[in-house]
PDB file of C-alpha atoms in Angstrom:
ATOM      1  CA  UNK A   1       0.000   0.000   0.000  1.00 61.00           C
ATOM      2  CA  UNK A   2       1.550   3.603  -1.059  1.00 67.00           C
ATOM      3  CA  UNK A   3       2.474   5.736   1.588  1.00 73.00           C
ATOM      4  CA  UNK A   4      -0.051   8.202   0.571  1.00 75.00           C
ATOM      5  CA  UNK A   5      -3.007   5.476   0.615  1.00 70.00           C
ATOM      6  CA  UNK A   6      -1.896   5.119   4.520  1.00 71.00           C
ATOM      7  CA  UNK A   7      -1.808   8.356   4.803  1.00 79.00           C
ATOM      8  CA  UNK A   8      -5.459   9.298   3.826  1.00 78.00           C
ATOM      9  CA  UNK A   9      -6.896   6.244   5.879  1.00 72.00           C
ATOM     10  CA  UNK A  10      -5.171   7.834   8.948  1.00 77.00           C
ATOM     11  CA  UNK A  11      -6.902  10.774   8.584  1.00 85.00           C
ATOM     12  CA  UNK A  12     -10.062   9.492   7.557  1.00 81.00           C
ATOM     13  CA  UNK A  13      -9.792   7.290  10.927  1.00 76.00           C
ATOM     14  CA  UNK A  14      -9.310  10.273  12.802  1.00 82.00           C
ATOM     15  CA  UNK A  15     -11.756  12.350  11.544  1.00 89.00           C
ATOM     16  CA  UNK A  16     -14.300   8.960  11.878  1.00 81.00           C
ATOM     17  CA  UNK A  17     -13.005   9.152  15.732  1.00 80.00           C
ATOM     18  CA  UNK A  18     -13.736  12.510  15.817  1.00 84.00           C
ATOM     19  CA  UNK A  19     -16.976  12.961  14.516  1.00 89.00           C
ATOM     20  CA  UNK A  20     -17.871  10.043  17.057  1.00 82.00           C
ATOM     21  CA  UNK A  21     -16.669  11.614  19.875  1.00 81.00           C
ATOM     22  CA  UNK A  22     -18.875  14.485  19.129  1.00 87.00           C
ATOM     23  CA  UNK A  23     -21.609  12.754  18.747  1.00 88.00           C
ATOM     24  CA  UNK A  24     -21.135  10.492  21.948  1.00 83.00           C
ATOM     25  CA  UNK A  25     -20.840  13.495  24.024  1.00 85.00           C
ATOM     26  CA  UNK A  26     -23.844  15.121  22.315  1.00 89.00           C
ATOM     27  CA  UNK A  27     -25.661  12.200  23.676  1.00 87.00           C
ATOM     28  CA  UNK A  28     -24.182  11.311  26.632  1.00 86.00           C
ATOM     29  CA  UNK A  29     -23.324  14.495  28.516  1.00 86.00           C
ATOM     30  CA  UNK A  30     -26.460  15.738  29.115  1.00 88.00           C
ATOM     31  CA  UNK A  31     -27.715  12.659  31.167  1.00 86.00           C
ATOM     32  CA  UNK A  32     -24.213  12.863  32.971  1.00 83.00           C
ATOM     33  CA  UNK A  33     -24.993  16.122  34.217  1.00 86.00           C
ATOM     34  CA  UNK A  34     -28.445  15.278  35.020  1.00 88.00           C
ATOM     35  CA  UNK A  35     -27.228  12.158  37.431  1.00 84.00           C
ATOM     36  CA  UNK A  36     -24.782  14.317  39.185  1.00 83.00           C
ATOM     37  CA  UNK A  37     -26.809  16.594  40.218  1.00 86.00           C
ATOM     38  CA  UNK A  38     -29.280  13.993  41.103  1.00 86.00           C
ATOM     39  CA  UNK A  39     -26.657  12.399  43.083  1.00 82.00           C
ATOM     40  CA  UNK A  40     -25.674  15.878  44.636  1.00 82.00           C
ATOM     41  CA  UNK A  41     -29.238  16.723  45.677  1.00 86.00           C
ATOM     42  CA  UNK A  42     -29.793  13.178  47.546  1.00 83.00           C
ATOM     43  CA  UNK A  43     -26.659  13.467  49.256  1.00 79.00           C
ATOM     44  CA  UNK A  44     -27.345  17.353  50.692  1.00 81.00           C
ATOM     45  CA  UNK A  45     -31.145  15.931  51.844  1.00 82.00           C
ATOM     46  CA  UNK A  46     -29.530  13.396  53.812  1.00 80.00           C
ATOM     47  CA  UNK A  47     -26.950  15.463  55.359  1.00 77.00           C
ATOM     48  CA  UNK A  48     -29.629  18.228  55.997  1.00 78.00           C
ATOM     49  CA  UNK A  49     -31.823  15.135  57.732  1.00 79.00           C
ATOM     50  CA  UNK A  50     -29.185  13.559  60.096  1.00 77.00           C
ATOM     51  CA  UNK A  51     -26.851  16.146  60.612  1.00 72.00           C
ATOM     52  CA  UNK A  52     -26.752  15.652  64.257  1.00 75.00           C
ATOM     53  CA  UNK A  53     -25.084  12.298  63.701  1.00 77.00           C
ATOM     54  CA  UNK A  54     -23.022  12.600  60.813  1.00 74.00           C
ATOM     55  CA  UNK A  55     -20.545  15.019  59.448  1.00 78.00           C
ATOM     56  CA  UNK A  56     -20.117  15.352  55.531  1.00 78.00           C
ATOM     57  CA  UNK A  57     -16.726  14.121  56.038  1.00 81.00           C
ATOM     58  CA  UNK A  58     -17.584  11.219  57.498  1.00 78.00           C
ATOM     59  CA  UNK A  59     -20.433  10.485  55.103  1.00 78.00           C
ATOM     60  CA  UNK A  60     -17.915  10.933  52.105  1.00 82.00           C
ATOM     61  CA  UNK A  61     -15.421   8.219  53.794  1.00 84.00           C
ATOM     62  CA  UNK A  62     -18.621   5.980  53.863  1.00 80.00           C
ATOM     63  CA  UNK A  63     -19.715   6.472  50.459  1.00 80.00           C
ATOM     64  CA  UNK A  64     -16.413   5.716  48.974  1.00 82.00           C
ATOM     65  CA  UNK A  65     -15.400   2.466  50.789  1.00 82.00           C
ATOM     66  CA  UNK A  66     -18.391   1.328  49.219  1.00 77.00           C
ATOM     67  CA  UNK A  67     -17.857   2.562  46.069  1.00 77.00           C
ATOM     68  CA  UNK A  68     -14.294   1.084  46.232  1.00 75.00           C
ATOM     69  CA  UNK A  69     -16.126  -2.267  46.914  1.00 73.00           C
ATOM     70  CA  UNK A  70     -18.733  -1.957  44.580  1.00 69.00           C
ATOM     71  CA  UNK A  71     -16.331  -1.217  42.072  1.00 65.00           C
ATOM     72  CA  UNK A  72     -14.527  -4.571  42.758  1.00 67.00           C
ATOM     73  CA  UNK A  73     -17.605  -6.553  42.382  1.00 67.00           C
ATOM     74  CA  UNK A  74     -18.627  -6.589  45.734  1.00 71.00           C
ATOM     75  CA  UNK A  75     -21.993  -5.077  47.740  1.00 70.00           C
ATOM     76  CA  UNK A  76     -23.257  -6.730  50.311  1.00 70.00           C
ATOM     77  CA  UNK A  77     -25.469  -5.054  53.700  1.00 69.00           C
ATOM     78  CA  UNK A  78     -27.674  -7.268  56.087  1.00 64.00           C
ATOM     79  CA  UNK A  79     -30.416  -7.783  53.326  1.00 65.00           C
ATOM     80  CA  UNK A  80     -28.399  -8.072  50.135  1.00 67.00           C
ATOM     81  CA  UNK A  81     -25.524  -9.867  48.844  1.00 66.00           C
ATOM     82  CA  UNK A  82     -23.612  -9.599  45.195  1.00 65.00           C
ATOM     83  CA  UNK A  83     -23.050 -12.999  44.157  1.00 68.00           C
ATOM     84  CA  UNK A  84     -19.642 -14.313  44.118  1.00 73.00           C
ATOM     85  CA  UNK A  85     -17.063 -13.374  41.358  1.00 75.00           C
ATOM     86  CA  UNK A  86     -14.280 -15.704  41.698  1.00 81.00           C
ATOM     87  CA  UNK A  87     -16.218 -19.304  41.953  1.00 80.00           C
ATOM     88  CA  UNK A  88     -14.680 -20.983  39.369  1.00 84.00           C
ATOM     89  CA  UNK A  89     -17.559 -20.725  36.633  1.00 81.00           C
ATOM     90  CA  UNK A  90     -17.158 -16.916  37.165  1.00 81.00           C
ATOM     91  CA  UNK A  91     -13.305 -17.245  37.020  1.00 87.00           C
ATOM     92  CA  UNK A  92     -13.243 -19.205  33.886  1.00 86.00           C
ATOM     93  CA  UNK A  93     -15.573 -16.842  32.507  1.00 86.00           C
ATOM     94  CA  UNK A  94     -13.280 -14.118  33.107  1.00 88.00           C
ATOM     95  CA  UNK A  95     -10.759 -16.256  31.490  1.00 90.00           C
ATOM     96  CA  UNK A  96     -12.227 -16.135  28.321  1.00 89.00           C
ATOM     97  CA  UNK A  97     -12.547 -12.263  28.667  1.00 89.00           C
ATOM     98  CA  UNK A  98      -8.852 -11.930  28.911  1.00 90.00           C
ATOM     99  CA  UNK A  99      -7.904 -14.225  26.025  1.00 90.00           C
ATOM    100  CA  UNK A 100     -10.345 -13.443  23.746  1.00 89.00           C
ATOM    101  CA  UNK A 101      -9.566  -9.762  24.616  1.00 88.00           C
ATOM    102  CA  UNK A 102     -13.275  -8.569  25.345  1.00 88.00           C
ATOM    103  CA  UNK A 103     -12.208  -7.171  28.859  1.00 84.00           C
ATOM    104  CA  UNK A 104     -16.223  -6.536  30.093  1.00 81.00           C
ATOM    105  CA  UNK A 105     -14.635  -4.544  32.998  1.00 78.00           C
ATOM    106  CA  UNK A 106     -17.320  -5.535  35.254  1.00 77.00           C
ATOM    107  CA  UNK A 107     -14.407  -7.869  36.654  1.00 81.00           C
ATOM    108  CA  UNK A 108     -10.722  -7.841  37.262  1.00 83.00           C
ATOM    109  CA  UNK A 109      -7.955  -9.199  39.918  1.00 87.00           C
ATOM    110  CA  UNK A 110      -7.416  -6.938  42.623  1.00 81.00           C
ATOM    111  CA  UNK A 111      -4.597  -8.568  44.240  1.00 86.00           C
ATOM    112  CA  UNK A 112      -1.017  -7.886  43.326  1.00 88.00           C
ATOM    113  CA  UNK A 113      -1.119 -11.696  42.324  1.00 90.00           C
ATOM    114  CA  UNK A 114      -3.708 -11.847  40.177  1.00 89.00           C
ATOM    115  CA  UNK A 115      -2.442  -8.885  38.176  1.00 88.00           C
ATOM    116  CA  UNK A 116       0.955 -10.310  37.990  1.00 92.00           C
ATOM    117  CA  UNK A 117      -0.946 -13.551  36.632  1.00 93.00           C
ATOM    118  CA  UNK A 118      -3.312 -11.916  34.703  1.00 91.00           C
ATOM    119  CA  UNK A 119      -0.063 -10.097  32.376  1.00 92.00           C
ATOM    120  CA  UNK A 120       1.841 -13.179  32.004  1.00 93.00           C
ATOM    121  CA  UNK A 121      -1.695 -15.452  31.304  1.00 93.00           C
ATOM    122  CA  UNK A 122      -2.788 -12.776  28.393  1.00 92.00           C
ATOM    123  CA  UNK A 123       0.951 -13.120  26.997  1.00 93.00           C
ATOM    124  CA  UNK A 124       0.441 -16.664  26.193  1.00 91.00           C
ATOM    125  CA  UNK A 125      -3.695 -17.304  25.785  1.00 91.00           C
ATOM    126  CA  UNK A 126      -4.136 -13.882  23.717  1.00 90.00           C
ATOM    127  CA  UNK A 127      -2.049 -15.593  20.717  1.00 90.00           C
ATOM    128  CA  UNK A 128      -3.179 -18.884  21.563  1.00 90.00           C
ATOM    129  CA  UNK A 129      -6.823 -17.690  21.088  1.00 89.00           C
ATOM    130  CA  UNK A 130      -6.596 -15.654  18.307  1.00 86.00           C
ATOM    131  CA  UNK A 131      -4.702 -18.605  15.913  1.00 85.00           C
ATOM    132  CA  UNK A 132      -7.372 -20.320  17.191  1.00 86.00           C
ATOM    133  CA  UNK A 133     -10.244 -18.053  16.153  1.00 85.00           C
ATOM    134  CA  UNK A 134      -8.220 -17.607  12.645  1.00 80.00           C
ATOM    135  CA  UNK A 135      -8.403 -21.792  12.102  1.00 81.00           C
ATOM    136  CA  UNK A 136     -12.037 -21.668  12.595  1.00 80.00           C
ATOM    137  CA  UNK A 137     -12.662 -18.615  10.511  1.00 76.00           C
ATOM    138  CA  UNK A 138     -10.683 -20.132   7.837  1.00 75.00           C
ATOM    139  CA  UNK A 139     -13.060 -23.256   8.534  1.00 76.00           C
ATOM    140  CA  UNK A 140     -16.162 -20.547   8.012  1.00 71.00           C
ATOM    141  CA  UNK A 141     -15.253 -19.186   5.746  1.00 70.00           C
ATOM    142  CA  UNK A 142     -14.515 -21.952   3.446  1.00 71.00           C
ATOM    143  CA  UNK A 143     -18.637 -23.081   4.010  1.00 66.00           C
ATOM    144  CA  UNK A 144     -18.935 -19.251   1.973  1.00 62.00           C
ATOM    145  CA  UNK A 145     -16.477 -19.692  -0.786  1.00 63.00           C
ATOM    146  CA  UNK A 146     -17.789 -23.347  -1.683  1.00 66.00           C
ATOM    147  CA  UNK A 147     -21.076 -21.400  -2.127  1.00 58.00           C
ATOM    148  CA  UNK A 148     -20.141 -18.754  -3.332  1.00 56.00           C
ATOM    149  CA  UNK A 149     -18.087 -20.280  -6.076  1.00 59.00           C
ATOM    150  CA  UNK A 150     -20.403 -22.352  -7.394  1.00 57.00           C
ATOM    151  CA  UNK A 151     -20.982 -22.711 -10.977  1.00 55.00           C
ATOM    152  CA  UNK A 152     -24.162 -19.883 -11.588  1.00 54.00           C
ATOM    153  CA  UNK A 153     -25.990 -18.777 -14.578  1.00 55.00           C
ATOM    154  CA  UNK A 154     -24.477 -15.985 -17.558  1.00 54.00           C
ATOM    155  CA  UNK A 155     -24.713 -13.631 -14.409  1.00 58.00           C
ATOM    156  CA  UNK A 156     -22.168 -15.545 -12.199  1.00 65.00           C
ATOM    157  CA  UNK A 157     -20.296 -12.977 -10.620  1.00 65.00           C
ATOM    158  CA  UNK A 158     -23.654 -10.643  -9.537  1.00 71.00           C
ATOM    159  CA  UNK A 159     -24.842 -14.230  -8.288  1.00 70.00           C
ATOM    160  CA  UNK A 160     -21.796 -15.550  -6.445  1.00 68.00           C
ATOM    161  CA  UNK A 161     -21.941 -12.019  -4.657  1.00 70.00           C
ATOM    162  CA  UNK A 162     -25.680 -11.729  -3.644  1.00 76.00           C
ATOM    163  CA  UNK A 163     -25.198 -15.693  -2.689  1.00 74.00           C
ATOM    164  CA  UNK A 164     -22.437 -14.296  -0.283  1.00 73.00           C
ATOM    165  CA  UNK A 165     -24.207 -11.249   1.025  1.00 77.00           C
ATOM    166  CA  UNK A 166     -27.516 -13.737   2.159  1.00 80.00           C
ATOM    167  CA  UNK A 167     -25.063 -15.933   3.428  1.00 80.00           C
ATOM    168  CA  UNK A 168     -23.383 -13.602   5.753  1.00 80.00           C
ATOM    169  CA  UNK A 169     -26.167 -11.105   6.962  1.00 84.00           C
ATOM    170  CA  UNK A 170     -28.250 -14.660   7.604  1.00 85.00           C
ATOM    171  CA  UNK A 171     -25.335 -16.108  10.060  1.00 85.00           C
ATOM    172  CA  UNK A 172     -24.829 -12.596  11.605  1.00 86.00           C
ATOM    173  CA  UNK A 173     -28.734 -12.736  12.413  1.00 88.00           C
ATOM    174  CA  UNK A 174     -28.420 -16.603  13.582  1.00 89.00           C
ATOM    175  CA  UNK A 175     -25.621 -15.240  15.899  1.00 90.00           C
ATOM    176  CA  UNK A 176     -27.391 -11.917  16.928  1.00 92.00           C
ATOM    177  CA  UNK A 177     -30.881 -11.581  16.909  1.00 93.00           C
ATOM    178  CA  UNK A 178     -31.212 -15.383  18.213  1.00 93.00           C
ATOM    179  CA  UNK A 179     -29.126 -14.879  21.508  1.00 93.00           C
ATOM    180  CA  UNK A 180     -30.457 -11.723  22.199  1.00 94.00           C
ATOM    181  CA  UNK A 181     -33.954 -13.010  22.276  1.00 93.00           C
ATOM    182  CA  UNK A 182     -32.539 -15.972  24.974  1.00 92.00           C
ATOM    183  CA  UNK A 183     -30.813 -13.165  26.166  1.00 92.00           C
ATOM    184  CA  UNK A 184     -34.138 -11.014  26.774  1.00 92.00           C
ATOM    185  CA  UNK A 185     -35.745 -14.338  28.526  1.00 89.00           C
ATOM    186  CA  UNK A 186     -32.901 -15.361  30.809  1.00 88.00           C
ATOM    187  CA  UNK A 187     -31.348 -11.558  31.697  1.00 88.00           C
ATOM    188  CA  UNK A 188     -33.361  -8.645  33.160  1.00 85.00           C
ATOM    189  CA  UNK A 189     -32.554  -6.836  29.751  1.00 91.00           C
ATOM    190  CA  UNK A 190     -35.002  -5.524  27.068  1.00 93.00           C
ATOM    191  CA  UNK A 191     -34.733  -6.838  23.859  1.00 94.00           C
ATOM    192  CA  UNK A 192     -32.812  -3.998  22.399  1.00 94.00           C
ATOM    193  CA  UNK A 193     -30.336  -3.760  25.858  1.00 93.00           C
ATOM    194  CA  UNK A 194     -29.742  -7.783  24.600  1.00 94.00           C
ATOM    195  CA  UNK A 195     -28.915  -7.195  20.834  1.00 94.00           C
ATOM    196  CA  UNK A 196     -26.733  -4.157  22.075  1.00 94.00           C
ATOM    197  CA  UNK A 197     -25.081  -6.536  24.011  1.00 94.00           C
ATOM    198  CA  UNK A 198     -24.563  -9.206  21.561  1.00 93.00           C
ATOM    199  CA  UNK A 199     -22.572  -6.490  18.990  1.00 91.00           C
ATOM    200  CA  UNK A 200     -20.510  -5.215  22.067  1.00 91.00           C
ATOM    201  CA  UNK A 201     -19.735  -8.443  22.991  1.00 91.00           C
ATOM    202  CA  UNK A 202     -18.713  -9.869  19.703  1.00 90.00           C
ATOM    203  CA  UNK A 203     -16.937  -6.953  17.881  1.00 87.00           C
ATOM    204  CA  UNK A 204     -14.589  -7.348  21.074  1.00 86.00           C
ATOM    205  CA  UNK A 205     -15.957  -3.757  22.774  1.00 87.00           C
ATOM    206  CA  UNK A 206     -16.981  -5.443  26.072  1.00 85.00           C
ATOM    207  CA  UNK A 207     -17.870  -1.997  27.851  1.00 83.00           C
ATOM    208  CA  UNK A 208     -18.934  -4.067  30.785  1.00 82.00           C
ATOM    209  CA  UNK A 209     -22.132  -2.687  30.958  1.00 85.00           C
ATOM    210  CA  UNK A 210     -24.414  -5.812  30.105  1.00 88.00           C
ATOM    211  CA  UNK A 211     -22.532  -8.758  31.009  1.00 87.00           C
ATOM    212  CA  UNK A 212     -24.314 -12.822  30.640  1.00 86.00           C
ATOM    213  CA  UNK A 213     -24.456 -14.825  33.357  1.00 76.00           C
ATOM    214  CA  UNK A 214     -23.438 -12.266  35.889  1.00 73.00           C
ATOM    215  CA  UNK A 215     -26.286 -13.048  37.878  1.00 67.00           C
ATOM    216  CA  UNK A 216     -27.362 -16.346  37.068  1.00 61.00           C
ATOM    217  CA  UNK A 217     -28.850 -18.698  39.378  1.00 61.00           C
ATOM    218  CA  UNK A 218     -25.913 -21.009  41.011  1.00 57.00           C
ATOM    219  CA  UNK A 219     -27.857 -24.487  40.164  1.00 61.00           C
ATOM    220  CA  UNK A 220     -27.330 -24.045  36.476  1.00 71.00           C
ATOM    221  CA  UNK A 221     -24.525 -20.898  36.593  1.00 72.00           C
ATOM    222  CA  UNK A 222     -21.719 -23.066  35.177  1.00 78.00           C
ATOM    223  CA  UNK A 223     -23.726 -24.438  32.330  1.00 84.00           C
ATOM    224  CA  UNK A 224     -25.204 -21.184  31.186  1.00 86.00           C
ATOM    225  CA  UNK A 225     -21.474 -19.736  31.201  1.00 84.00           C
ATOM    226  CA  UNK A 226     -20.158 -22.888  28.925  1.00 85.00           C
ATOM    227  CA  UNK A 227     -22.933 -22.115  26.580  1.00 90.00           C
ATOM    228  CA  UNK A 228     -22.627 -18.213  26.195  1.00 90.00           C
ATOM    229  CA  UNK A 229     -18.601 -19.023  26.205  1.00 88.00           C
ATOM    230  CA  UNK A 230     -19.139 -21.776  23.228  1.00 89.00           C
ATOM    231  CA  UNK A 231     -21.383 -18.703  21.410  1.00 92.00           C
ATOM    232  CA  UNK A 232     -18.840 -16.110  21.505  1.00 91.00           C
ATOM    233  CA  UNK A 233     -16.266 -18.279  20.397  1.00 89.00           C
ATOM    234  CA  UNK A 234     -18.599 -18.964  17.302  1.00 88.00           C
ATOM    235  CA  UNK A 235     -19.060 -15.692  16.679  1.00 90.00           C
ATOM    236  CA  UNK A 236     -16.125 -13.990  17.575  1.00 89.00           C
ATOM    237  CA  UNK A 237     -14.652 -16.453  14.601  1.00 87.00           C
ATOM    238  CA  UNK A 238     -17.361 -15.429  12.154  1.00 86.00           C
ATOM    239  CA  UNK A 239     -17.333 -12.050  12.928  1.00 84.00           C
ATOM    240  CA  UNK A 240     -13.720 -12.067  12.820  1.00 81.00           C
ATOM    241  CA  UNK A 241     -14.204 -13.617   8.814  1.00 80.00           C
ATOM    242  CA  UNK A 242     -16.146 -11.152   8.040  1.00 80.00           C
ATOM    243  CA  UNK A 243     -14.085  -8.039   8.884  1.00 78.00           C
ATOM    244  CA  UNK A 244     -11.063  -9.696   7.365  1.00 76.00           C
ATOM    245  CA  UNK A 245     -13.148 -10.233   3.987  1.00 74.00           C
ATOM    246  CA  UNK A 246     -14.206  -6.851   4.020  1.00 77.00           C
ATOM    247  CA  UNK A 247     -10.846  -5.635   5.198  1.00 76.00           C
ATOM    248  CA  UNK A 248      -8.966  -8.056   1.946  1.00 75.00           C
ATOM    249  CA  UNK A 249     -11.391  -6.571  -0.588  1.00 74.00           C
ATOM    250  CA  UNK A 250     -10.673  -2.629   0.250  1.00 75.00           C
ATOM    251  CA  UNK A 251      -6.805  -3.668   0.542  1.00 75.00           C
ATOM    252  CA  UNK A 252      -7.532  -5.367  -3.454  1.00 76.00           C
ATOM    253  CA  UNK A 253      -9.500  -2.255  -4.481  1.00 76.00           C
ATOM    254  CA  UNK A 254      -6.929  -0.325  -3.304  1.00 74.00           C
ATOM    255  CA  UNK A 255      -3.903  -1.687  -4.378  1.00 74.00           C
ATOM    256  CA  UNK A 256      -5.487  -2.071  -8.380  1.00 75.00           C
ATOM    257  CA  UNK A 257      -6.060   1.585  -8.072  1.00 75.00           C
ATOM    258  CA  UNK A 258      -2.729   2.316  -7.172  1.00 68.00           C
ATOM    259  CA  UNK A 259      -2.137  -0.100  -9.955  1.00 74.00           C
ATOM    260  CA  UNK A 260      -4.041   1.553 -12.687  1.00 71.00           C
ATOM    261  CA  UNK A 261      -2.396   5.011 -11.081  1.00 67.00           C
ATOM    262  CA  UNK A 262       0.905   4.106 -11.817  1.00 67.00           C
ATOM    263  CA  UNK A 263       0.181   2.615 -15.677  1.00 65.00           C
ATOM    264  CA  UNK A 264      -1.707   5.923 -16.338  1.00 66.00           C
ATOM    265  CA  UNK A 265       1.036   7.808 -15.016  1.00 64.00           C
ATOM    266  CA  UNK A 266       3.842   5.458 -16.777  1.00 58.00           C
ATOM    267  CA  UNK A 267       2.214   5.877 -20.149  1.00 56.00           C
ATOM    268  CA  UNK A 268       2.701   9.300 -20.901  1.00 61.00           C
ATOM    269  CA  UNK A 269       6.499   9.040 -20.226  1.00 58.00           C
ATOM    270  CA  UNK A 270       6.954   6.075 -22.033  1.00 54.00           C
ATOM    271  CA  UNK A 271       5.381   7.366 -24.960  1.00 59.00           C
ATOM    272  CA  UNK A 272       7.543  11.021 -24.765  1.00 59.00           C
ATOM    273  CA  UNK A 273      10.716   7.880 -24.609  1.00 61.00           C
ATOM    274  CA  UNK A 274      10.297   6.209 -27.639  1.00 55.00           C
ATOM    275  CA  UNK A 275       9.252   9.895 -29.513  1.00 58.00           C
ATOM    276  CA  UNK A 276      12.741  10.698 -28.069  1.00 60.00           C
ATOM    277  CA  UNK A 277      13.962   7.163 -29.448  1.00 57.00           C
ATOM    278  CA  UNK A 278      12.912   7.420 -32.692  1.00 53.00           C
ATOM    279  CA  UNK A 279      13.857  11.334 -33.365  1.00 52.00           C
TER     280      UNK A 279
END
């Protein structure tokens, strides 16, 4: 790829980044605003309702020991408790997060041990997983091309393509729209907080926002984890295809351009050559 062809995606990359942030903080600020003041407001009412046993001081040092612990996956008072994190289901599950690089953020090691682990673990299963997400893309993605490449009619090419377009948007639904609706049953999610979280999830965002199986009940927890692990992996692999498809067919366009640039540009001055040649 030409220097200059790198050169203009950069820039059309940042300007896509950009234009994003704007657009995120358009929609986003306004509500941030709104919940800190909220927050603010409750806070001054119950100082102004118990201020004869507790200082604002001492009501900040309260609120952010549990924030602390909240923030570490844990909330628990004399009527409520937050269900484990590091049972093993839960810990394998996070396992998966690491190595498939989805980070959810809803969960991470807090010990000086468990970060030292957690480095030296992604090292080695970050690789690991993603040569093993290519092999089963490449296993995909051969079930498109032996449709796709299939003998058609005159039109063969416009056929082979639309064949490949149904293909794909169909197994993107199958791997979408499908767990989001089990999603919708088995989560306290609406069906549009599911689907959200089946893009985030599989493009490798994993804000941490909507996480499976966070809450599940502990009789079939482990099970429910194996089978949302065994979907990702699916369609982490497909998804994965897909991008590097698209990705190979704009690097093709791209370099015959450059192509067709440099004949159109090498035609001219081989033409003024042989002039010169023959004069």
């Amino acid at each position: 790829m030409e220097r200059s062809t790198v050169c203009l995606l950069c820039v059309v990359n940042l300007m896509y980044v950009c234009i994003g942030a704007a657009i995120f903080m358009t929609l986003e600020s306004e509500n941030e605003k709104t919940t800190s003041s909220d927050i603010l407001s409750t806070v001054n009412a119950f100082l102004a309702n118990h201020t004869d046993c507790l200082s604002n001081k001492e009501l900040q040092t309260f609120l952010h020991k549990v924030l602390s612990a909240y923030q570490n996956g844990v909330f628990t008072t004399n009527e409520t408790k937050s269900a484990t994190q590091w049972d093993y289901p839960s810990s394998w599950f996070f396992a998966m997060t690491v190595t498939t690089t989805i980070g959810y953020g809803n969960q991470s090691p807090v010990t000086g041990g468990g970060r030292t682990f957690c480095v030296f673990y992604a090292l080695l299963g970050i690789p690991l997983t993603g040569i093993m997400l290519l092999g089963l893309g490449e296993k995909l993605k051969f079930i498109v091309y032996s449709i796709q490449n299939r003998k058609c009619t005159k039109y063969e090419k416009t056929e082979s393509l639309v064949k490949h377009i149904v293909l794909n948007v169909f197994i993107v639904g199958l791997l979408t729209f499908l767990p989001a609706l089990v999603f919708h049953h088995t989560e306290d999610w609406t069906y549009w907080e599911s689907l959200y979280y089946c893009f985030i999830t599989l493009f490798t965002i994993g804000f941490g926002d909507f996480v499976a199986a966070s809450n599940a009940e502990q009789n079939y927890k482990a099970l429910y984890k194996v089978l949302v692990n065994i979907w990702i992996y699916i369609g982490l692999a497909w998804f994965t295809t897909i991008i590097s498809y698209i990705s190979d067919k704009y690097t093709e366009s791209i370099e015959k351009r450059e192509e067709k640039y440099k004949i159109s540009n090498a035609l001219p001055i081989a033409e003024k050559s042989l002039k010169t040649g023959i004069k």
